[in-house]
XYZ file of C-alpha atoms in Angstrom:
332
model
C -14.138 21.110 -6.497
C -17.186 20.680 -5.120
C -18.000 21.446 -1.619
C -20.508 19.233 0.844
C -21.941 21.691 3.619
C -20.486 20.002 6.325
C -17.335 21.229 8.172
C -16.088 17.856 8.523
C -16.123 17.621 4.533
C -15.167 20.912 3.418
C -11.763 20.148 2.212
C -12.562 16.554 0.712
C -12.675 16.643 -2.905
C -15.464 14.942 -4.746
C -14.794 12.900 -7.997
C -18.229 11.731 -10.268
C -18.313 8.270 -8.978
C -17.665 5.537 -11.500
C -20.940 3.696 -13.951
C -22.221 1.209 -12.122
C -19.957 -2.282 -13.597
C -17.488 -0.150 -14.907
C -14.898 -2.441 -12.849
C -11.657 -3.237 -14.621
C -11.494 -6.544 -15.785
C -7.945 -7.275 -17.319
C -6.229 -7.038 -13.804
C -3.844 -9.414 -14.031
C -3.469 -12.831 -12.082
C -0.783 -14.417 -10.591
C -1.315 -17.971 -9.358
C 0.902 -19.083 -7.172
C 0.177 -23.088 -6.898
C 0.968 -23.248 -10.918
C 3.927 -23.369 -12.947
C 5.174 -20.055 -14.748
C 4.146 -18.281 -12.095
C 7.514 -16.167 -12.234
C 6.897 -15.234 -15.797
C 3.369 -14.214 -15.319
C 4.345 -12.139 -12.563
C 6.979 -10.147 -14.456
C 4.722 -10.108 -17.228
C 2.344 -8.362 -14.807
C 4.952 -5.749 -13.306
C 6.063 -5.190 -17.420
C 2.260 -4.422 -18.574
C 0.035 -2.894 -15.712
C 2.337 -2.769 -12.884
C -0.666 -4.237 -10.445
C -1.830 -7.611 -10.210
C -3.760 -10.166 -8.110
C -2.297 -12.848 -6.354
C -4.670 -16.065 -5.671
C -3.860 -19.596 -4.350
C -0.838 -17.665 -1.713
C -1.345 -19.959 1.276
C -2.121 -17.164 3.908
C -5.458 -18.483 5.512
C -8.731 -16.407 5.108
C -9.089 -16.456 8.884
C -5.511 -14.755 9.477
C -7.411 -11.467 7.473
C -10.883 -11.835 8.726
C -9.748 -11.552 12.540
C -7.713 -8.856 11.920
C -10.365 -6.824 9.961
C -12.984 -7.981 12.835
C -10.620 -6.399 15.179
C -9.881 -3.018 13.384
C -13.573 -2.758 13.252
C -14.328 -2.956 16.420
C -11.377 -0.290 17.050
C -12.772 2.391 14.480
C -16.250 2.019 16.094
C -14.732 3.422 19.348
C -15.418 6.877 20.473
C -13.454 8.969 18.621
C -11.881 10.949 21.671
C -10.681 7.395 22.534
C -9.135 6.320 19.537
C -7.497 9.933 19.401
C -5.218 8.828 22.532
C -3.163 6.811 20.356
C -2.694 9.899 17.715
C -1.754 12.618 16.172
C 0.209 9.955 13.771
C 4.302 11.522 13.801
C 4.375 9.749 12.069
C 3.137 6.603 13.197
C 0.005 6.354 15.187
C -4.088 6.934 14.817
C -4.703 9.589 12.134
C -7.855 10.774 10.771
C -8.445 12.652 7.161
C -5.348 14.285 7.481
C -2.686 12.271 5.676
C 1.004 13.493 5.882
C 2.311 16.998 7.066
C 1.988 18.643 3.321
C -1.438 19.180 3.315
C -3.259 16.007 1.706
C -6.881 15.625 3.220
C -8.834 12.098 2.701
C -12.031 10.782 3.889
C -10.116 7.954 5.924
C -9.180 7.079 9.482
C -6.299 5.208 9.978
C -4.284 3.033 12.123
C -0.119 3.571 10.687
C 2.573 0.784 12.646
C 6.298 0.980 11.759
C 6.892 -2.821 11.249
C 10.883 -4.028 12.592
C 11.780 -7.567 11.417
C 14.085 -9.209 14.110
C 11.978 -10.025 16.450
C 8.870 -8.961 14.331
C 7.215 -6.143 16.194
C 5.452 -2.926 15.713
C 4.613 0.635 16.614
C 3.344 0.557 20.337
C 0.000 2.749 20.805
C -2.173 3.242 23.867
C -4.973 0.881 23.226
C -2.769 -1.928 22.723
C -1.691 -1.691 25.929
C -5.107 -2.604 27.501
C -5.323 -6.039 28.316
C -8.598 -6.063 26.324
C -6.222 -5.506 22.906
C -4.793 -8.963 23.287
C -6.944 -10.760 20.428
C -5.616 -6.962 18.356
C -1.767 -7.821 19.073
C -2.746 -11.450 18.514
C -4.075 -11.090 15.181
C -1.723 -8.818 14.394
C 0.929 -10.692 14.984
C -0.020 -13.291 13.060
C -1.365 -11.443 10.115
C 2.036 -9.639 9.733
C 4.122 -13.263 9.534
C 2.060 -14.215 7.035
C 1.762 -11.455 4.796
C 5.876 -11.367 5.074
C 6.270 -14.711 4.018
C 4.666 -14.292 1.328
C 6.008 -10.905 0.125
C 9.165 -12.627 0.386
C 7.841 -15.581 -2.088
C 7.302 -12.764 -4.382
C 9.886 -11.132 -4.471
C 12.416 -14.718 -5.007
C 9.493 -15.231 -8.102
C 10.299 -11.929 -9.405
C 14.022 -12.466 -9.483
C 13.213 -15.957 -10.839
C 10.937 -14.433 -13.774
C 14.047 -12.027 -14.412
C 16.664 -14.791 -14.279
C 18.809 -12.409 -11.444
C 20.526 -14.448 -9.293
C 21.454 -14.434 -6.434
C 17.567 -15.746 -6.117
C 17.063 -13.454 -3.176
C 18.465 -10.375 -5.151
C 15.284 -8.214 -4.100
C 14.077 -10.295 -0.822
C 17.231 -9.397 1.030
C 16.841 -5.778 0.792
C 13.615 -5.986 2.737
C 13.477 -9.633 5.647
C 16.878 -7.877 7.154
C 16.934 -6.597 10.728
C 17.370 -3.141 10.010
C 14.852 -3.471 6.291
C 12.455 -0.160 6.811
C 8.249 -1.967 6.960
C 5.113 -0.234 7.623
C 1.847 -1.016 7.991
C -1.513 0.637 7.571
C -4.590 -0.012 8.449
C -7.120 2.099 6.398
C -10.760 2.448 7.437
C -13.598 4.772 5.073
C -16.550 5.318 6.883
C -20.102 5.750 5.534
C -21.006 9.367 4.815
C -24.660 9.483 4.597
C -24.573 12.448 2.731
C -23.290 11.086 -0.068
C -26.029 8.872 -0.984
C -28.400 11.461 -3.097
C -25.087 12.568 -5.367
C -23.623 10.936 -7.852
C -20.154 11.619 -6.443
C -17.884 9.976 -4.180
C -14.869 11.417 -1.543
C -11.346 11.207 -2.274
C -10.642 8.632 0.215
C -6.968 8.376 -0.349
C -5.796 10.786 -3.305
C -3.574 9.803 -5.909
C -0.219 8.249 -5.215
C 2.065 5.756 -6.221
C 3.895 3.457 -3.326
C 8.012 4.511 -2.856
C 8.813 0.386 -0.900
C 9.833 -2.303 -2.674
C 6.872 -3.910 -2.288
C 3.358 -3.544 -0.780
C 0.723 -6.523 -0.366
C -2.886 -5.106 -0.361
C -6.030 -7.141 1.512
C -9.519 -4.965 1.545
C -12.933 -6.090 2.131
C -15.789 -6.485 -0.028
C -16.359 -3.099 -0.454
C -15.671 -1.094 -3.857
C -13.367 2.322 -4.193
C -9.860 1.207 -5.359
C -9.334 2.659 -8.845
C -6.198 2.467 -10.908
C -4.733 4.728 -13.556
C -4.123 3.443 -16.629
C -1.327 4.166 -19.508
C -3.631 6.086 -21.032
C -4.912 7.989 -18.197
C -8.104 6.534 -17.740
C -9.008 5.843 -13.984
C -10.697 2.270 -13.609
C -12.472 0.513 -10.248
C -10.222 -2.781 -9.353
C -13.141 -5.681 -8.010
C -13.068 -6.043 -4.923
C -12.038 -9.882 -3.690
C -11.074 -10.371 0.088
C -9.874 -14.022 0.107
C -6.716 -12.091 -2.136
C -3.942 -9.874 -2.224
C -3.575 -6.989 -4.624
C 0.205 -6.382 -5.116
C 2.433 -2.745 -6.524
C 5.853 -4.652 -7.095
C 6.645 -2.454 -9.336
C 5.422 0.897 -8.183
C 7.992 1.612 -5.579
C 8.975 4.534 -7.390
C 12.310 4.857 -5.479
C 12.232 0.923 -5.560
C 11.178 -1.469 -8.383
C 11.471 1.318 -11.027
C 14.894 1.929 -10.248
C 16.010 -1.598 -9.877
C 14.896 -2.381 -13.241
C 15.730 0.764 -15.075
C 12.374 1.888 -15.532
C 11.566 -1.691 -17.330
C 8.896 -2.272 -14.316
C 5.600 0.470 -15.209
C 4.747 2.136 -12.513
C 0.790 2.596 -11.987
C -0.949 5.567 -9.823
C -3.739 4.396 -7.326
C -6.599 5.725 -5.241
C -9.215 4.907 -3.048
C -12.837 6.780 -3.478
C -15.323 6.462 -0.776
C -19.104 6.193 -1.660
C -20.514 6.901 1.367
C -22.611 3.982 1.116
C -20.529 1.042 2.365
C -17.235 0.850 4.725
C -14.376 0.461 3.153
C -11.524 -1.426 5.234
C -8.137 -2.118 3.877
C -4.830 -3.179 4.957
C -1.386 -2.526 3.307
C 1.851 -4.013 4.299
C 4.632 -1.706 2.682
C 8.082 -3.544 2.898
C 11.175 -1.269 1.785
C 14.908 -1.603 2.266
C 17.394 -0.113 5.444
C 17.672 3.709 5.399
C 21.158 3.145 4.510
C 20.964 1.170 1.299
C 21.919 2.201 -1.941
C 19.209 2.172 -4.521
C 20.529 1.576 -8.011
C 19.862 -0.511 -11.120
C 20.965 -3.942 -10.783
C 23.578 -4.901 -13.291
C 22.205 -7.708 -14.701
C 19.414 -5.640 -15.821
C 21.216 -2.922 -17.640
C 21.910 -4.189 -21.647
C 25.172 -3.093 -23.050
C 26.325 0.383 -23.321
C 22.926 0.948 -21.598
C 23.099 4.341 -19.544
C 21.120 4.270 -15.743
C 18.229 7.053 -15.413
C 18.786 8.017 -11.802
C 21.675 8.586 -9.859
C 22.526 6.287 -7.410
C 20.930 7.335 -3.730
C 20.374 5.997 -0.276
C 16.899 4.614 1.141
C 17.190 6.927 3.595
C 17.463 10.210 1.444
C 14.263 9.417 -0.594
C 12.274 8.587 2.406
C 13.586 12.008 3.626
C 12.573 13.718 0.389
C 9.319 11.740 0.242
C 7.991 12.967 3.490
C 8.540 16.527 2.208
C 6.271 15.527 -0.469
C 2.228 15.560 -1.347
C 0.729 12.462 -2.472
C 0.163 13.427 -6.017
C 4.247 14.630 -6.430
C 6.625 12.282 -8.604
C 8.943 12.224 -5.751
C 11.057 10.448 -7.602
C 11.794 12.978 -10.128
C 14.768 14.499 -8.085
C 16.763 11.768 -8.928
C 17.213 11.595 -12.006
C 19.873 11.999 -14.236
């Protein structure tokens, strides 16, 4: 590892950054106004486990005012965004990610998301009556991006021919389903820009929900891992949603009896441009029991994991650094 002589940086990693156009272009793409749209999204979860979705009906503006107002928070002084911190786990964090140890060169804005009424994490500056266009946009941004992950997820069961259709939806639009959302935010670093190297923004990690719906700007630094191990940039494109369906390690990947691929993901920063991203993660009530679903299982086929509760991953998950296969425990 390579260390930047600056205290802030010190325990950052650098990785080489990527050739200039080495972006990955086989991502796949899911579009939602045509038919087979099911099939091409199982397709997607079966091959790469990532994919694009284009033509969802959440409006541009819902993003771009929500973005515009996470800005403007992150470009507060930083002893003022600290009163709504340390995250614990929900809250303002910055660079540290977790309790274990896992550094990144990210700020961060982390809501626990309940579903009946929709609300969220409270924090200090949302309190001020100048945060009403933040709650506002918010708001909306949240319905919208649940509406949709709830499309998905009736598509999915479609493309699997599982019935009932809502088969995976249900375990996450319930009262008591488990969401979170984070808002991600990788400054410049001006000392970047005579190395060829970028910060680990946010290390490697797969997600552990059921689901998690992905909107970034136009900046670069997502990369994903490939079968073969080979770490590629994903293009940036803000008027879409990136979506791990299948990498819910204690989700997806149990569900389906390890028929869904699982794919590891980062985020490097370049120090050149801001990076802002933000991730809905939707996952099921603490106290339901994750196990493959029948009608996915052929005959005489054996499950790989034991049968466990929401509740006692997220437990063992939070023990966990970023990088561990927390899912490993469970098996049989």
């Amino acid at each position: 590892m390579v260390v930047l002589a600056d205290e802030a940086l010190d325990q950052i990693p650098l990785i080489r950054s990527p050739k200039l156009g080495a972006n990955f272009s086989d991502i796949p793409v899911v579009d939602l106004s045509m038919p087979g749209s099911a099939e091409a999204l199982v397709g997607a979860c079966e091959e790469v486990g990532f994919f694009k979705v284009v033509n969802h009906g959440v409006p541009v503006e819902l993003a771009e005012r929500l973005e515009a107002e996470a800005i403007k928070f992150f470009a507060l002084p930083q002893l003022d965004k600290e009163k709504s911190g340390p995250p614990n786990p929900f809250g303002y964090g910055n660079k540290t990610i977790g309790l274990n140890g896992d550094v990144g060169w990210v700020e961060y804005l982390l809501f626990a998301i309940t579903s009946a009424p929709l609300s969220y994490t409270s924090m200090s500056f949302l309190e001020e009556p100048s945060a009403r266009s933040f709650r506002s946009a918010l708001k909306e941004y949240l319905q919208a991006v649940r509406n949709l992950a709830s499309d998905l997820l009736r598509l999915m069961a479609e493309g699997l021919k599982i019935e009932p259709i809502d088969a995976f939806s249900r375990l996450v639009m319930g009262e008591q389903s488990d969401g979170i959302f984070r808002l991600n935010h990788y400054p410049k670093c001006p000392i970047l820009e005579k190395l060829n190297c970028s910060l680990t923004g946010f290390g490697e990690h797969t997600d552990p929900q059921i689901i998690s719906v992905l909107r970034s700007n136009s900046s670069t630094g997502l990369q994903i891992s490939l079968k073969d191990g080979t770490w590629v940039a994903v293009p940036p494109d803000q008027e879409s949603f990136f979506i791990n369906i299948v990498y819910v390690m204690a989700g997806t990947q149990v569900l389906t009896n390890g028929r869904f691929r699982s794919v590891r993901h980062r985020v490097l920063a370049n120090g050149l441009k801001s990076r802002v991203s933000m991730i809905y993660f939707f996952g099921p009530p603490p106290a339901e029991r994750i196990a493959p679903l029948p009608q996915l299982m052929g005959e005489g086929e054996q499950s790989k994991y034991r049968e466990f509760t929401w509740g006692e991953y997220k437990k063992a998950s939070y023990k966990s650094r970023l990088s561990d296969d927390r899912l490993g425990q469970f098996e049989k």
